[in-house]
JSON list of C-alpha atoms in Angstrom, two decimals:
[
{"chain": "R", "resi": 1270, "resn": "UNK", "atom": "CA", "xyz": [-75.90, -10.31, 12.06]},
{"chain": "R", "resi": 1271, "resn": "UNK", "atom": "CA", "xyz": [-73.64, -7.96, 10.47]},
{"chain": "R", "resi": 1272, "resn": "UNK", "atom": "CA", "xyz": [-71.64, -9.16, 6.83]},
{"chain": "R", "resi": 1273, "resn": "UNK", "atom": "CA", "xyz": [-68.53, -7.21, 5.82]},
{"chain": "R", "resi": 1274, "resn": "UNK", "atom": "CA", "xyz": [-67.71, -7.35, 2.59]},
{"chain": "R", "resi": 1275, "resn": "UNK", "atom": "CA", "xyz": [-64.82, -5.16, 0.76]},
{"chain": "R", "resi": 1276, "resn": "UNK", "atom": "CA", "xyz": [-65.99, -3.52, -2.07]},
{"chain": "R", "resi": 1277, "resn": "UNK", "atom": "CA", "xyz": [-64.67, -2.26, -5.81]},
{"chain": "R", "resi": 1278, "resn": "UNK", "atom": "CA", "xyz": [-68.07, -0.30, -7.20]},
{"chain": "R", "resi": 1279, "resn": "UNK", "atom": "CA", "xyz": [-70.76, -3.25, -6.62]},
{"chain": "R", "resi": 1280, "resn": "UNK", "atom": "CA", "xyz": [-67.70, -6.48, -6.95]},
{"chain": "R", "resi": 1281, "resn": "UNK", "atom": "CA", "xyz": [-66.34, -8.11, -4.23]},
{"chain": "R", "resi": 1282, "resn": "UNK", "atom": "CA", "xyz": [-62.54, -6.74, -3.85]},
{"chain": "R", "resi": 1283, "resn": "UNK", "atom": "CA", "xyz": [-60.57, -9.43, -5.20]},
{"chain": "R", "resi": 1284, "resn": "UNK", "atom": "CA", "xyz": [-57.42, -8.59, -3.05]},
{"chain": "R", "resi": 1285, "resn": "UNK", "atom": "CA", "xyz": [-58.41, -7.06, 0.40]},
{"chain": "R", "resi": 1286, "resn": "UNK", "atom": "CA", "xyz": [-55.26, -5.40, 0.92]},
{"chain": "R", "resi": 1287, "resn": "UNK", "atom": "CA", "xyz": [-56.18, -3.04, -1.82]},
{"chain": "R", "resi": 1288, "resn": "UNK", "atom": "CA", "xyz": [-59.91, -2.33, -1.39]},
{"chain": "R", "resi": 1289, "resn": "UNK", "atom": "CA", "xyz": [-61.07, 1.78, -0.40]},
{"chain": "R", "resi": 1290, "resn": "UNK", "atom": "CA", "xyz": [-63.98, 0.63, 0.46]},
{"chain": "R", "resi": 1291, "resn": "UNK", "atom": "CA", "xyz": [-66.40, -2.22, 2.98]},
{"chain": "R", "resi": 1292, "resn": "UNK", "atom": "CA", "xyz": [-69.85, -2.54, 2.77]},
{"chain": "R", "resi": 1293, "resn": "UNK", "atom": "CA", "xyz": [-71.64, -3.45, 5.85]},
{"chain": "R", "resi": 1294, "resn": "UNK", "atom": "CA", "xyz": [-74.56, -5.44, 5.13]},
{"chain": "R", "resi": 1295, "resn": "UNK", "atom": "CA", "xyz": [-77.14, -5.90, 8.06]},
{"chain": "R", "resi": 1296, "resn": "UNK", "atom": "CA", "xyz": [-78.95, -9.15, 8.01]},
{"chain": "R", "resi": 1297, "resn": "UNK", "atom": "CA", "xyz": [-82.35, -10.37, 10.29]},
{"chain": "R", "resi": 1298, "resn": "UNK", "atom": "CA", "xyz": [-83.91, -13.66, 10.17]},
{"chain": "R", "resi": 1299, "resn": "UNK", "atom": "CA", "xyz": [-82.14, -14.36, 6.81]},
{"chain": "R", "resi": 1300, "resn": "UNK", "atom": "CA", "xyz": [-83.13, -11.11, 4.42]},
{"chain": "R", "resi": 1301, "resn": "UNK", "atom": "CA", "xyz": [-80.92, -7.87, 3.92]},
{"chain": "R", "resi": 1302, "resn": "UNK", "atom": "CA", "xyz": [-82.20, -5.27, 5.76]},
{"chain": "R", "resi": 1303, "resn": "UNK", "atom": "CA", "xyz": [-79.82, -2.46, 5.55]},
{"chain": "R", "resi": 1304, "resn": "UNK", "atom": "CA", "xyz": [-76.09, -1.74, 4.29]},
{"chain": "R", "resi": 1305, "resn": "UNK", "atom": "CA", "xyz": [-73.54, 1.27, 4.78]},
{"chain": "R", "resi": 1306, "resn": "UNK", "atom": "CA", "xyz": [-70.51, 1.90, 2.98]},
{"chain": "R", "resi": 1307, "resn": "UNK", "atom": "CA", "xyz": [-67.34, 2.48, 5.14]},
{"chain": "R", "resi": 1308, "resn": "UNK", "atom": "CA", "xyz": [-64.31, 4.44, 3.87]},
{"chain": "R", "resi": 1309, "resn": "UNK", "atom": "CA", "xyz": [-60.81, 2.71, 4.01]},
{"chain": "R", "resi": 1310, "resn": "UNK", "atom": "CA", "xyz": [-58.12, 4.82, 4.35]},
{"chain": "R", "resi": 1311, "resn": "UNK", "atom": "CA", "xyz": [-54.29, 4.13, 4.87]},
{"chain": "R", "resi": 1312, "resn": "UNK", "atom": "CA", "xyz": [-55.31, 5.59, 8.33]},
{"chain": "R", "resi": 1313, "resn": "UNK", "atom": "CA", "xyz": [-57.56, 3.68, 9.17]},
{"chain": "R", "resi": 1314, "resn": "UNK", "atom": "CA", "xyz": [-55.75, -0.11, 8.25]},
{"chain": "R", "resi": 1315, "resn": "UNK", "atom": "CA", "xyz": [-53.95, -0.54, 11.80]},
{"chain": "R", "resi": 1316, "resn": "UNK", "atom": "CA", "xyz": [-57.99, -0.35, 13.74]},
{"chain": "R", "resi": 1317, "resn": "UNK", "atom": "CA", "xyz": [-60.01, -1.73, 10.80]},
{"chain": "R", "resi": 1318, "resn": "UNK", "atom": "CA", "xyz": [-60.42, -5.14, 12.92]},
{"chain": "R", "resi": 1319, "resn": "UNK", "atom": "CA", "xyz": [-61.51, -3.24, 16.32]},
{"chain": "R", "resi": 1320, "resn": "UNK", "atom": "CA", "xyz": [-63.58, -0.84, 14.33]},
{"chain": "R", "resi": 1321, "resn": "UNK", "atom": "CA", "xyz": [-65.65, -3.86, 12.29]},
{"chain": "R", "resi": 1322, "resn": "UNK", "atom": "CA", "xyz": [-66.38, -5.64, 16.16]},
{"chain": "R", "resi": 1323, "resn": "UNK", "atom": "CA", "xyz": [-67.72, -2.38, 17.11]},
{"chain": "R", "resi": 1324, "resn": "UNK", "atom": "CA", "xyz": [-69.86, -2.43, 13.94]},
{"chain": "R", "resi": 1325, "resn": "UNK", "atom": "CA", "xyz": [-71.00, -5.58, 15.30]},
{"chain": "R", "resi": 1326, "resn": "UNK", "atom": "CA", "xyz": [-69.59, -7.34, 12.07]},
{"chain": "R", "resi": 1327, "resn": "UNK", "atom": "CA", "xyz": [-69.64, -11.40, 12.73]},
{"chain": "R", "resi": 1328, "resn": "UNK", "atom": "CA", "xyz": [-68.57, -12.36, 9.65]},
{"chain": "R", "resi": 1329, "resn": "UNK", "atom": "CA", "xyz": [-66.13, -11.28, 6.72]},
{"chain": "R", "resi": 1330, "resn": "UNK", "atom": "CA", "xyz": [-66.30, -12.19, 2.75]},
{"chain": "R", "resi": 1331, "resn": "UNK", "atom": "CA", "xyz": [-63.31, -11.27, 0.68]},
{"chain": "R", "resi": 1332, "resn": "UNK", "atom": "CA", "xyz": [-61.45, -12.42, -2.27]},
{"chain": "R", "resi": 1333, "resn": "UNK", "atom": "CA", "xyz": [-58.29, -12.98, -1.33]},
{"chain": "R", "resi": 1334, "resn": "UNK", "atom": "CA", "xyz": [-56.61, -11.70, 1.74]},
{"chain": "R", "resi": 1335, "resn": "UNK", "atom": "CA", "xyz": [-53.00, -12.26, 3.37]},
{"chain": "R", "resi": 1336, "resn": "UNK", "atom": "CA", "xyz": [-52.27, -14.14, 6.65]},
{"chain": "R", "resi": 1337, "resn": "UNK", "atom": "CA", "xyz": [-51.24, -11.54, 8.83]},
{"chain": "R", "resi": 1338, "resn": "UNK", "atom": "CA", "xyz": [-54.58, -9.56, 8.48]},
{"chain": "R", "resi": 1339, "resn": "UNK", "atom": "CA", "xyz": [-56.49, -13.19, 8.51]},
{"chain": "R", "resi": 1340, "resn": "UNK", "atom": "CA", "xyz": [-55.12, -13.65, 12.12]},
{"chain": "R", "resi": 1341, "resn": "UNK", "atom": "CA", "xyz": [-56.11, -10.55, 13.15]},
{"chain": "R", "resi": 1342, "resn": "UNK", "atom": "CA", "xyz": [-59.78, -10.43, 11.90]},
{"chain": "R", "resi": 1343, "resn": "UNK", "atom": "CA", "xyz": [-60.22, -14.06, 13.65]},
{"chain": "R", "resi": 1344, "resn": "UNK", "atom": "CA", "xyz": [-58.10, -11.99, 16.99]},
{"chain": "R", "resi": 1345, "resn": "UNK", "atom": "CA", "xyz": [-61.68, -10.33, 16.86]},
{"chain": "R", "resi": 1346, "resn": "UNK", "atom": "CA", "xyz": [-63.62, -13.52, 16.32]},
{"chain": "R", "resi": 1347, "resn": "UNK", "atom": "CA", "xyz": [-64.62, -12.66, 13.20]},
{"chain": "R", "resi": 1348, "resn": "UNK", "atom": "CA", "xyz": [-65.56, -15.25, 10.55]},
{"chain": "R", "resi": 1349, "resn": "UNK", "atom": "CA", "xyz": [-63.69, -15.35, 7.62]},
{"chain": "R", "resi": 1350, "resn": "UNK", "atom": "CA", "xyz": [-65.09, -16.78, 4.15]},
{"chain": "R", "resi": 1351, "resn": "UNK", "atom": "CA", "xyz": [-62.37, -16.32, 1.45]},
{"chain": "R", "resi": 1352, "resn": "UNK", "atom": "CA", "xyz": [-61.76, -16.89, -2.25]},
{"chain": "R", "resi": 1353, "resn": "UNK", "atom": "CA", "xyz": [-64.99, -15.51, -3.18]},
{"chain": "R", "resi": 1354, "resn": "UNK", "atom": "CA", "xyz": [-65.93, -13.53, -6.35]},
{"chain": "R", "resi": 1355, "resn": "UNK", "atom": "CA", "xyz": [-69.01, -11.67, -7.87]},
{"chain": "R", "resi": 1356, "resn": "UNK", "atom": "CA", "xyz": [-71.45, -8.63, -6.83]},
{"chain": "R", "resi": 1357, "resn": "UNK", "atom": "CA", "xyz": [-72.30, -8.25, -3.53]},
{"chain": "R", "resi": 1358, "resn": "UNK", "atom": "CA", "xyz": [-75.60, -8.53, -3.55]},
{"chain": "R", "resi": 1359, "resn": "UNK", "atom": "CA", "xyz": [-75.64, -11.99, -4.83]},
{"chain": "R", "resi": 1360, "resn": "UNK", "atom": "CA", "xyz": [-72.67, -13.04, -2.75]},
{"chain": "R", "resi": 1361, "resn": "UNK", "atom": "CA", "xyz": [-74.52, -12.00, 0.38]},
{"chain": "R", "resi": 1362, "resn": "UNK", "atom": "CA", "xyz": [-77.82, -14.45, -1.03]},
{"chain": "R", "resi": 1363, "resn": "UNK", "atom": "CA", "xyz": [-75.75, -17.40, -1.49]},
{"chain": "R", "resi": 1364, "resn": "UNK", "atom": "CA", "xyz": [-74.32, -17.12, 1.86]},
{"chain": "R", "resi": 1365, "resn": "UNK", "atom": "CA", "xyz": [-77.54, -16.93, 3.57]},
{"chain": "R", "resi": 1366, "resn": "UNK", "atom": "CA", "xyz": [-78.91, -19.71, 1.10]},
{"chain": "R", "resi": 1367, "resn": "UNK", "atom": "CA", "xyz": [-76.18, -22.21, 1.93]},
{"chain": "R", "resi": 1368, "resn": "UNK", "atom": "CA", "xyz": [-75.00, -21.94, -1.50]},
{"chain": "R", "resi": 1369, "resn": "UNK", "atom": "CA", "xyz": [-71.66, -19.82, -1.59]},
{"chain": "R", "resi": 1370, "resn": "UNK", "atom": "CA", "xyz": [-69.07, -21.10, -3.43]},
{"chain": "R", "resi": 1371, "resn": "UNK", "atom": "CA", "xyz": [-65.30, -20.19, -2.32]},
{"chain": "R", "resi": 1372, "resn": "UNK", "atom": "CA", "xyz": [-61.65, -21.18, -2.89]},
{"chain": "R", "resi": 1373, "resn": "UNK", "atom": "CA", "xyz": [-59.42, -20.99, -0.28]},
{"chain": "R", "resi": 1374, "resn": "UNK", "atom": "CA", "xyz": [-56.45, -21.04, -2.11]},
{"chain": "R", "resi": 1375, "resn": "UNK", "atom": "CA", "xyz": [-58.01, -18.09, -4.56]},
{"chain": "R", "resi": 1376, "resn": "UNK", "atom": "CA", "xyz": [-55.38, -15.56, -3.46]},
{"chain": "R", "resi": 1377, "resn": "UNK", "atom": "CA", "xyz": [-52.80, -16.54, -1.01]},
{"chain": "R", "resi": 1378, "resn": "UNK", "atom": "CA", "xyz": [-51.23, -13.61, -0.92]},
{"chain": "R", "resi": 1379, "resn": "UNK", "atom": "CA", "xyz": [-47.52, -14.24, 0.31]},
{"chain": "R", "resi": 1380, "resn": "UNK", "atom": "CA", "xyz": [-44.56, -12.08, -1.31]},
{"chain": "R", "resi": 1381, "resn": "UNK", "atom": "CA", "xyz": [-42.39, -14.86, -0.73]},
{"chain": "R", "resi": 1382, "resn": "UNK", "atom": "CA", "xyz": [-44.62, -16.30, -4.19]},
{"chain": "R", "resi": 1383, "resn": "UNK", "atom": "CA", "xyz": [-43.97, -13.32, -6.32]},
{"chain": "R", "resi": 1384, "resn": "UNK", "atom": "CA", "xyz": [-41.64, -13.23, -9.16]},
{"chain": "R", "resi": 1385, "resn": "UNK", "atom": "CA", "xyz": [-41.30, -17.02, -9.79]},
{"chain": "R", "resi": 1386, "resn": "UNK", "atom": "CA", "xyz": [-41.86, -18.47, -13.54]},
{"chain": "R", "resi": 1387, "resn": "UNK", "atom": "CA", "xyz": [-39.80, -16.62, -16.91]},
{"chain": "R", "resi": 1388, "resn": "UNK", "atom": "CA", "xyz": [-39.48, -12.76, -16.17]},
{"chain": "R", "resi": 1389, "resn": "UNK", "atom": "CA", "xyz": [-40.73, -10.84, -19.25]},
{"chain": "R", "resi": 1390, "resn": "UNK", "atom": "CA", "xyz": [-38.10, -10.19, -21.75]},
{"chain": "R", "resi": 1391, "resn": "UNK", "atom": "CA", "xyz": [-38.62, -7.53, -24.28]},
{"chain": "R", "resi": 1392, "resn": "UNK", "atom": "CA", "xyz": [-37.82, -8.86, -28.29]},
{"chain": "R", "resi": 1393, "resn": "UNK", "atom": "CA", "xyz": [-34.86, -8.30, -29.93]},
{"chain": "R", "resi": 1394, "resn": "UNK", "atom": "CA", "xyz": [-35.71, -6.11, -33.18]}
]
């Protein structure tokens, strides 16, 4: 089983619309047994879902992540497993283990949210 996870140095990406990088991680009979980092580049967003299925990726841990690319990731019948923060490494254990922790509602990621509350006003001196 393949585990994509996007990346920020060894942290999982807390927005995946802004990560530069995946890591791959290659699992057997519950252990790590390999990983490879993949480049993300503003060419390469419109076939990142088609090129993760031909890295054989089943399943995909992110922060948080907006619908449209959610759709397409699960288009590829990819597993999704959001809301999810820490170093990789550890991330990947608890998943194996049964023991990840995740919050769906961790980054929803909608435009239509932005701006609301009491814009920032600068002091009168």
């Amino acid at each position: 089983m393949n585990i994509a996870i996007p990346v920020f140095g060894d942290r999982v990406m807390p927005r995946f619309g802004f990560t530069r990088e995946l890591i791959v991680v290659t699992v057997e009979e519950d252990a790590i047994v390999g990983h490879k980092r993949l480049p993300v580049t503003p060419e390469t967003w419109a076939v990142l879902p088609s090129r993760l299925r031909t890295e054989q990726v089943s399943v995909m841990i992110c922060g948080g992540i907006h619908p449209r690319f959610q759709h397409l990731l699960q288009q590829e019948n990819i597993l999704l497993v959001v809301g999810v923060a820490g170093e990789w490494q550890a991330v990947v254990q608890a998943y194996l283990q049964g023991t990840l922790h995740s919050d769906p509602a961790f980054c929803l990621c909608r435009r239509k949210h932005r701006r609301r509350g009491t814009p920032f006003r600068r002091r009168q001196s």
